[in-house]
Amino acid sequence: MLLDLNKLHGSREHVERTMPPAAFDPRDPDYRVAAPVRLSMDVEKAGGDAFVVKGRVATTIELSCSRCLDPFEVPVDAAFELRYVPQSVNTGDGEREIAEDDLATAYYRDGTLDVTELVREQFQLALPMKPLCSEACRGICPRCGTNLNRTECACRPQWDDPRLAPLKSLLTNWKEN
Ligand SMILES: [Zn+2]
Ligand SMILES: [Zn+2]
């Protein structure tokens, strides 16, 4: 979805949209949009050719658990506030004054704001680096691949904490010497 900034009515416009998940089809395979995306934002002229865009975007996103690889859904409700300036073709950017506020800067092109891109970026920011279906997720058995959240496997229970492995080898070396 593109927003034509030349067609703003007055100095501020409220934009309210519900967009189908398909509008955000994965260029990014890390996640899948699993529910309609609700966007509500105010676009305001901010002097010169700058605009301040403030609002929130909400949906449900499906991720894969980094431990057990099962898909799970997380609600996303992200607030944002961005300053949009035109993307300059000839980089006279060095002369641009630093804005007084410390809003993140985004760029629009040909008088249009790419709303899809804006929303995608908010998703990226909102998603966890290491997604977990639950803090208590038991993951996958490293030997047989069984999902330990669903069933036990016949492998010997592994009490070895991988974080302790370096310590263990240290102790072994110490004993040997
Ligand atoms: Zn999991
Ligand atoms: Zn196993």
PDB file of C-alpha atoms and ligand atoms in Angstrom:
ATOM      1  CA  MET A   1       0.000   0.000   0.000  1.00  0.00           C
ATOM      2  CA  LEU A   2       1.259   3.428  -0.954  1.00  0.00           C
ATOM      3  CA  LEU A   3       0.139   6.724   0.530  1.00  0.00           C
ATOM      4  CA  ASP A   4       0.227   9.767  -1.735  1.00  0.00           C
ATOM      5  CA  LEU A   5       1.587  12.559   0.430  1.00  0.00           C
ATOM      6  CA  ASN A   6       0.516  15.199  -2.089  1.00  0.00           C
ATOM      7  CA  LYS A   7      -3.083  14.311  -1.460  1.00  0.00           C
ATOM      8  CA  LEU A   8      -3.114  14.995   2.259  1.00  0.00           C
ATOM      9  CA  HIS A   9      -6.073  17.065   3.353  1.00  0.00           C
ATOM     10  CA  GLY A  10      -4.764  19.902   5.488  1.00  0.00           C
ATOM     11  CA  SER A  11      -1.671  19.575   7.590  1.00  0.00           C
ATOM     12  CA  ARG A  12      -2.650  16.333   9.268  1.00  0.00           C
ATOM     13  CA  GLU A  13      -4.453  13.252   8.120  1.00  0.00           C
ATOM     14  CA  HIS A  14      -5.645  10.259  10.016  1.00  0.00           C
ATOM     15  CA  VAL A  15      -5.231   6.949   8.221  1.00  0.00           C
ATOM     16  CA  GLU A  16      -7.059   3.842   9.320  1.00  0.00           C
ATOM     17  CA  ARG A  17      -6.650   0.603   7.363  1.00  0.00           C
ATOM     18  CA  THR A  18      -7.149  -3.089   7.755  1.00  0.00           C
ATOM     19  CA  MET A  19      -4.979  -5.018   5.321  1.00  0.00           C
ATOM     20  CA  PRO A  20      -5.025  -8.704   4.416  1.00  0.00           C
ATOM     21  CA  PRO A  21      -2.088 -10.848   5.564  1.00  0.00           C
ATOM     22  CA  ALA A  22      -1.277 -11.557   1.912  1.00  0.00           C
ATOM     23  CA  ALA A  23      -0.227  -7.921   1.508  1.00  0.00           C
ATOM     24  CA  PHE A  24       2.791  -8.788   3.657  1.00  0.00           C
ATOM     25  CA  ASP A  25       3.732 -12.049   2.015  1.00  0.00           C
ATOM     26  CA  PRO A  26       7.073 -13.269   3.224  1.00  0.00           C
ATOM     27  CA  ARG A  27      10.017 -11.752   1.571  1.00  0.00           C
ATOM     28  CA  ASP A  28      11.241 -12.664   4.986  1.00  0.00           C
ATOM     29  CA  PRO A  29      10.815 -16.374   5.693  1.00  0.00           C
ATOM     30  CA  ASP A  30      11.369 -15.853   9.431  1.00  0.00           C
ATOM     31  CA  TYR A  31       7.725 -15.171  10.052  1.00  0.00           C
ATOM     32  CA  ARG A  32       4.253 -15.297   8.574  1.00  0.00           C
ATOM     33  CA  VAL A  33       1.471 -12.777   9.061  1.00  0.00           C
ATOM     34  CA  ALA A  34      -1.439 -14.834  10.372  1.00  0.00           C
ATOM     35  CA  ALA A  35      -4.239 -12.285  10.784  1.00  0.00           C
ATOM     36  CA  PRO A  36      -5.463  -9.079   9.147  1.00  0.00           C
ATOM     37  CA  VAL A  37      -3.131  -6.151   9.848  1.00  0.00           C
ATOM     38  CA  ARG A  38      -4.786  -3.211  11.581  1.00  0.00           C
ATOM     39  CA  LEU A  39      -3.040   0.089  11.031  1.00  0.00           C
ATOM     40  CA  SER A  40      -3.953   3.396  12.603  1.00  0.00           C
ATOM     41  CA  MET A  41      -1.741   6.430  12.121  1.00  0.00           C
ATOM     42  CA  ASP A  42      -1.563  10.187  11.821  1.00  0.00           C
ATOM     43  CA  VAL A  43       0.457  11.741   9.052  1.00  0.00           C
ATOM     44  CA  GLU A  44       1.402  15.320   9.813  1.00  0.00           C
ATOM     45  CA  LYS A  45       3.319  17.936   7.876  1.00  0.00           C
ATOM     46  CA  ALA A  46       6.419  18.818   9.866  1.00  0.00           C
ATOM     47  CA  GLY A  47       7.884  21.749   7.991  1.00  0.00           C
ATOM     48  CA  GLY A  48       9.569  21.768   4.605  1.00  0.00           C
ATOM     49  CA  ASP A  49       9.138  18.418   2.946  1.00  0.00           C
ATOM     50  CA  ALA A  50       9.201  16.412   6.183  1.00  0.00           C
ATOM     51  CA  PHE A  51       6.306  14.486   7.653  1.00  0.00           C
ATOM     52  CA  VAL A  52       5.885  12.975  11.083  1.00  0.00           C
ATOM     53  CA  VAL A  53       4.035   9.680  11.061  1.00  0.00           C
ATOM     54  CA  LYS A  54       2.758   8.396  14.370  1.00  0.00           C
ATOM     55  CA  GLY A  55       0.569   5.417  15.025  1.00  0.00           C
ATOM     56  CA  ARG A  56       0.320   1.746  15.770  1.00  0.00           C
ATOM     57  CA  VAL A  57       0.031  -1.495  13.920  1.00  0.00           C
ATOM     58  CA  ALA A  58      -1.474  -4.705  15.261  1.00  0.00           C
ATOM     59  CA  THR A  59      -1.790  -8.255  14.001  1.00  0.00           C
ATOM     60  CA  THR A  60      -0.885 -11.831  14.853  1.00  0.00           C
ATOM     61  CA  ILE A  61       2.365 -13.264  13.594  1.00  0.00           C
ATOM     62  CA  GLU A  62       3.377 -16.873  13.279  1.00  0.00           C
ATOM     63  CA  LEU A  63       6.946 -17.766  14.145  1.00  0.00           C
ATOM     64  CA  SER A  64       8.945 -20.968  14.451  1.00  0.00           C
ATOM     65  CA  CYS A  65      10.232 -21.815  17.900  1.00  0.00           C
ATOM     66  CA  SER A  66      14.016 -21.679  17.905  1.00  0.00           C
ATOM     67  CA  ARG A  67      14.139 -24.697  20.248  1.00  0.00           C
ATOM     68  CA  CYS A  68      11.492 -27.147  19.019  1.00  0.00           C
ATOM     69  CA  LEU A  69      10.869 -25.631  15.544  1.00  0.00           C
ATOM     70  CA  ASP A  70       7.089 -25.796  16.021  1.00  0.00           C
ATOM     71  CA  PRO A  71       5.099 -22.870  14.680  1.00  0.00           C
ATOM     72  CA  PHE A  72       3.410 -20.661  17.248  1.00  0.00           C
ATOM     73  CA  GLU A  73       1.568 -17.347  17.155  1.00  0.00           C
ATOM     74  CA  VAL A  74       2.348 -14.097  18.911  1.00  0.00           C
ATOM     75  CA  PRO A  75       0.180 -10.993  19.014  1.00  0.00           C
ATOM     76  CA  VAL A  76       1.952  -7.868  17.811  1.00  0.00           C
ATOM     77  CA  ASP A  77       0.845  -4.387  18.763  1.00  0.00           C
ATOM     78  CA  ALA A  78       3.592  -1.949  17.903  1.00  0.00           C
ATOM     79  CA  ALA A  79       3.583   1.807  18.347  1.00  0.00           C
ATOM     80  CA  PHE A  80       5.805   3.892  16.100  1.00  0.00           C
ATOM     81  CA  GLU A  81       6.756   7.488  15.468  1.00  0.00           C
ATOM     82  CA  LEU A  82       8.903   8.309  12.466  1.00  0.00           C
ATOM     83  CA  ARG A  83      10.080  11.346  10.593  1.00  0.00           C
ATOM     84  CA  TYR A  84       9.764  10.935   6.847  1.00  0.00           C
ATOM     85  CA  VAL A  85      11.948  12.958   4.524  1.00  0.00           C
ATOM     86  CA  PRO A  86      12.306  12.648   0.766  1.00  0.00           C
ATOM     87  CA  GLN A  87      14.976  10.280  -0.387  1.00  0.00           C
ATOM     88  CA  SER A  88      17.414  12.570  -2.139  1.00  0.00           C
ATOM     89  CA  VAL A  89      18.755  11.303  -5.430  1.00  0.00           C
ATOM     90  CA  ASN A  90      21.776  13.589  -5.385  1.00  0.00           C
ATOM     91  CA  THR A  91      23.219  13.137  -1.930  1.00  0.00           C
ATOM     92  CA  GLY A  92      23.043  16.620  -0.542  1.00  0.00           C
ATOM     93  CA  ASP A  93      22.257  14.858   2.685  1.00  0.00           C
ATOM     94  CA  GLY A  94      25.225  16.269   4.573  1.00  0.00           C
ATOM     95  CA  GLU A  95      23.618  19.670   4.557  1.00  0.00           C
ATOM     96  CA  ARG A  96      20.371  18.499   6.026  1.00  0.00           C
ATOM     97  CA  GLU A  97      19.789  19.998   9.437  1.00  0.00           C
ATOM     98  CA  ILE A  98      19.624  17.631  12.343  1.00  0.00           C
ATOM     99  CA  ALA A  99      16.056  17.579  13.584  1.00  0.00           C
ATOM    100  CA  GLU A 100      15.466  18.838  17.108  1.00  0.00           C
ATOM    101  CA  ASP A 101      13.586  15.767  18.177  1.00  0.00           C
ATOM    102  CA  ASP A 102      15.288  12.411  18.034  1.00  0.00           C
ATOM    103  CA  LEU A 103      12.758  10.577  15.896  1.00  0.00           C
ATOM    104  CA  ALA A 104      14.021   7.812  13.676  1.00  0.00           C
ATOM    105  CA  THR A 105      14.247   8.972  10.082  1.00  0.00           C
ATOM    106  CA  ALA A 106      12.617   7.136   7.216  1.00  0.00           C
ATOM    107  CA  TYR A 107      12.454   8.041   3.555  1.00  0.00           C
ATOM    108  CA  TYR A 108       9.681   8.504   1.060  1.00  0.00           C
ATOM    109  CA  ARG A 109      10.064   8.486  -2.683  1.00  0.00           C
ATOM    110  CA  ASP A 110       8.236  10.324  -5.479  1.00  0.00           C
ATOM    111  CA  GLY A 111       5.857  11.890  -2.989  1.00  0.00           C
ATOM    112  CA  THR A 112       4.599   8.527  -1.783  1.00  0.00           C
ATOM    113  CA  LEU A 113       5.049   6.777   1.499  1.00  0.00           C
ATOM    114  CA  ASP A 114       5.380   3.001   1.293  1.00  0.00           C
ATOM    115  CA  VAL A 115       3.043   1.878   4.065  1.00  0.00           C
ATOM    116  CA  THR A 116       3.753  -1.807   3.473  1.00  0.00           C
ATOM    117  CA  GLU A 117       7.441  -1.174   4.055  1.00  0.00           C
ATOM    118  CA  LEU A 118       6.697   0.823   7.189  1.00  0.00           C
ATOM    119  CA  VAL A 119       4.586  -2.006   8.597  1.00  0.00           C
ATOM    120  CA  ARG A 120       7.153  -4.667   7.700  1.00  0.00           C
ATOM    121  CA  GLU A 121       9.794  -2.718   9.546  1.00  0.00           C
ATOM    122  CA  GLN A 122       7.615  -2.504  12.642  1.00  0.00           C
ATOM    123  CA  PHE A 123       7.179  -6.273  12.553  1.00  0.00           C
ATOM    124  CA  GLN A 124      10.928  -6.772  12.335  1.00  0.00           C
ATOM    125  CA  LEU A 125      11.443  -4.529  15.343  1.00  0.00           C
ATOM    126  CA  ALA A 126       8.694  -6.204  17.348  1.00  0.00           C
ATOM    127  CA  LEU A 127       9.755  -9.797  16.806  1.00  0.00           C
ATOM    128  CA  PRO A 128      11.995 -11.559  19.312  1.00  0.00           C
ATOM    129  CA  MET A 129      15.539 -12.387  18.238  1.00  0.00           C
ATOM    130  CA  LYS A 130      15.228 -15.896  19.599  1.00  0.00           C
ATOM    131  CA  PRO A 131      11.578 -16.912  19.390  1.00  0.00           C
ATOM    132  CA  LEU A 132      10.369 -19.473  21.939  1.00  0.00           C
ATOM    133  CA  CYS A 133       6.950 -21.139  21.912  1.00  0.00           C
ATOM    134  CA  SER A 134       7.201 -21.045  25.685  1.00  0.00           C
ATOM    135  CA  GLU A 135       9.908 -20.306  28.218  1.00  0.00           C
ATOM    136  CA  ALA A 136       9.558 -23.914  29.335  1.00  0.00           C
ATOM    137  CA  CYS A 137       9.959 -25.361  25.838  1.00  0.00           C
ATOM    138  CA  ARG A 138      11.953 -28.578  26.136  1.00  0.00           C
ATOM    139  CA  GLY A 139      13.102 -28.527  22.524  1.00  0.00           C
ATOM    140  CA  ILE A 140      14.135 -31.471  20.434  1.00  0.00           C
ATOM    141  CA  CYS A 141      16.117 -34.494  21.589  1.00  0.00           C
ATOM    142  CA  PRO A 142      19.569 -34.038  20.055  1.00  0.00           C
ATOM    143  CA  ARG A 143      19.817 -37.801  19.536  1.00  0.00           C
ATOM    144  CA  CYS A 144      16.526 -38.919  18.017  1.00  0.00           C
ATOM    145  CA  GLY A 145      14.845 -35.670  17.058  1.00  0.00           C
ATOM    146  CA  THR A 146      11.733 -36.247  19.152  1.00  0.00           C
ATOM    147  CA  ASN A 147       9.875 -33.113  20.131  1.00  0.00           C
ATOM    148  CA  LEU A 148      10.181 -33.393  23.906  1.00  0.00           C
ATOM    149  CA  ASN A 149       7.181 -31.135  24.486  1.00  0.00           C
ATOM    150  CA  ARG A 150       4.948 -33.835  23.055  1.00  0.00           C
ATOM    151  CA  THR A 151       6.502 -37.050  24.208  1.00  0.00           C
ATOM    152  CA  GLU A 152       9.442 -38.553  26.015  1.00  0.00           C
ATOM    153  CA  CYS A 153      11.942 -40.506  23.995  1.00  0.00           C
ATOM    154  CA  ALA A 154      13.887 -43.624  24.892  1.00  0.00           C
ATOM    155  CA  CYS A 155      17.255 -41.923  24.808  1.00  0.00           C
ATOM    156  CA  ARG A 156      19.199 -41.693  28.036  1.00  0.00           C
ATOM    157  CA  PRO A 157      18.087 -38.572  29.851  1.00  0.00           C
ATOM    158  CA  GLN A 158      20.724 -35.960  29.262  1.00  0.00           C
ATOM    159  CA  TRP A 159      21.420 -34.009  32.357  1.00  0.00           C
ATOM    160  CA  ASP A 160      24.514 -32.464  30.864  1.00  0.00           C
ATOM    161  CA  ASP A 161      24.097 -28.772  30.611  1.00  0.00           C
ATOM    162  CA  PRO A 162      25.992 -27.709  27.471  1.00  0.00           C
ATOM    163  CA  ARG A 163      26.957 -24.505  29.248  1.00  0.00           C
ATOM    164  CA  LEU A 164      28.881 -26.588  31.755  1.00  0.00           C
ATOM    165  CA  ALA A 165      30.820 -28.534  29.127  1.00  0.00           C
ATOM    166  CA  PRO A 166      33.858 -26.209  29.177  1.00  0.00           C
ATOM    167  CA  LEU A 167      33.975 -26.495  32.961  1.00  0.00           C
ATOM    168  CA  LYS A 168      33.825 -30.258  32.721  1.00  0.00           C
ATOM    169  CA  SER A 169      36.745 -30.537  30.334  1.00  0.00           C
ATOM    170  CA  LEU A 170      38.631 -28.177  32.584  1.00  0.00           C
ATOM    171  CA  LEU A 171      38.026 -30.513  35.519  1.00  0.00           C
ATOM    172  CA  THR A 172      39.055 -33.553  33.482  1.00  0.00           C
ATOM    173  CA  ASN A 173      42.287 -31.874  32.474  1.00  0.00           C
ATOM    174  CA  TRP A 174      42.927 -30.911  36.029  1.00  0.00           C
ATOM    175  CA  LYS A 175      42.463 -34.499  37.204  1.00  0.00           C
ATOM    176  CA  GLU A 176      44.747 -35.830  34.518  1.00  0.00           C
ATOM    177  CA  ASN A 177      47.594 -33.549  35.447  1.00  0.00           C
TER     178      ASN A 177
HETATM  179 ZN    ZN B   1       9.335 -24.648  21.363  1.00  0.00          ZN
HETATM  180 ZN    ZN B   2      15.699 -39.023  21.988  1.00  0.00          ZN
END
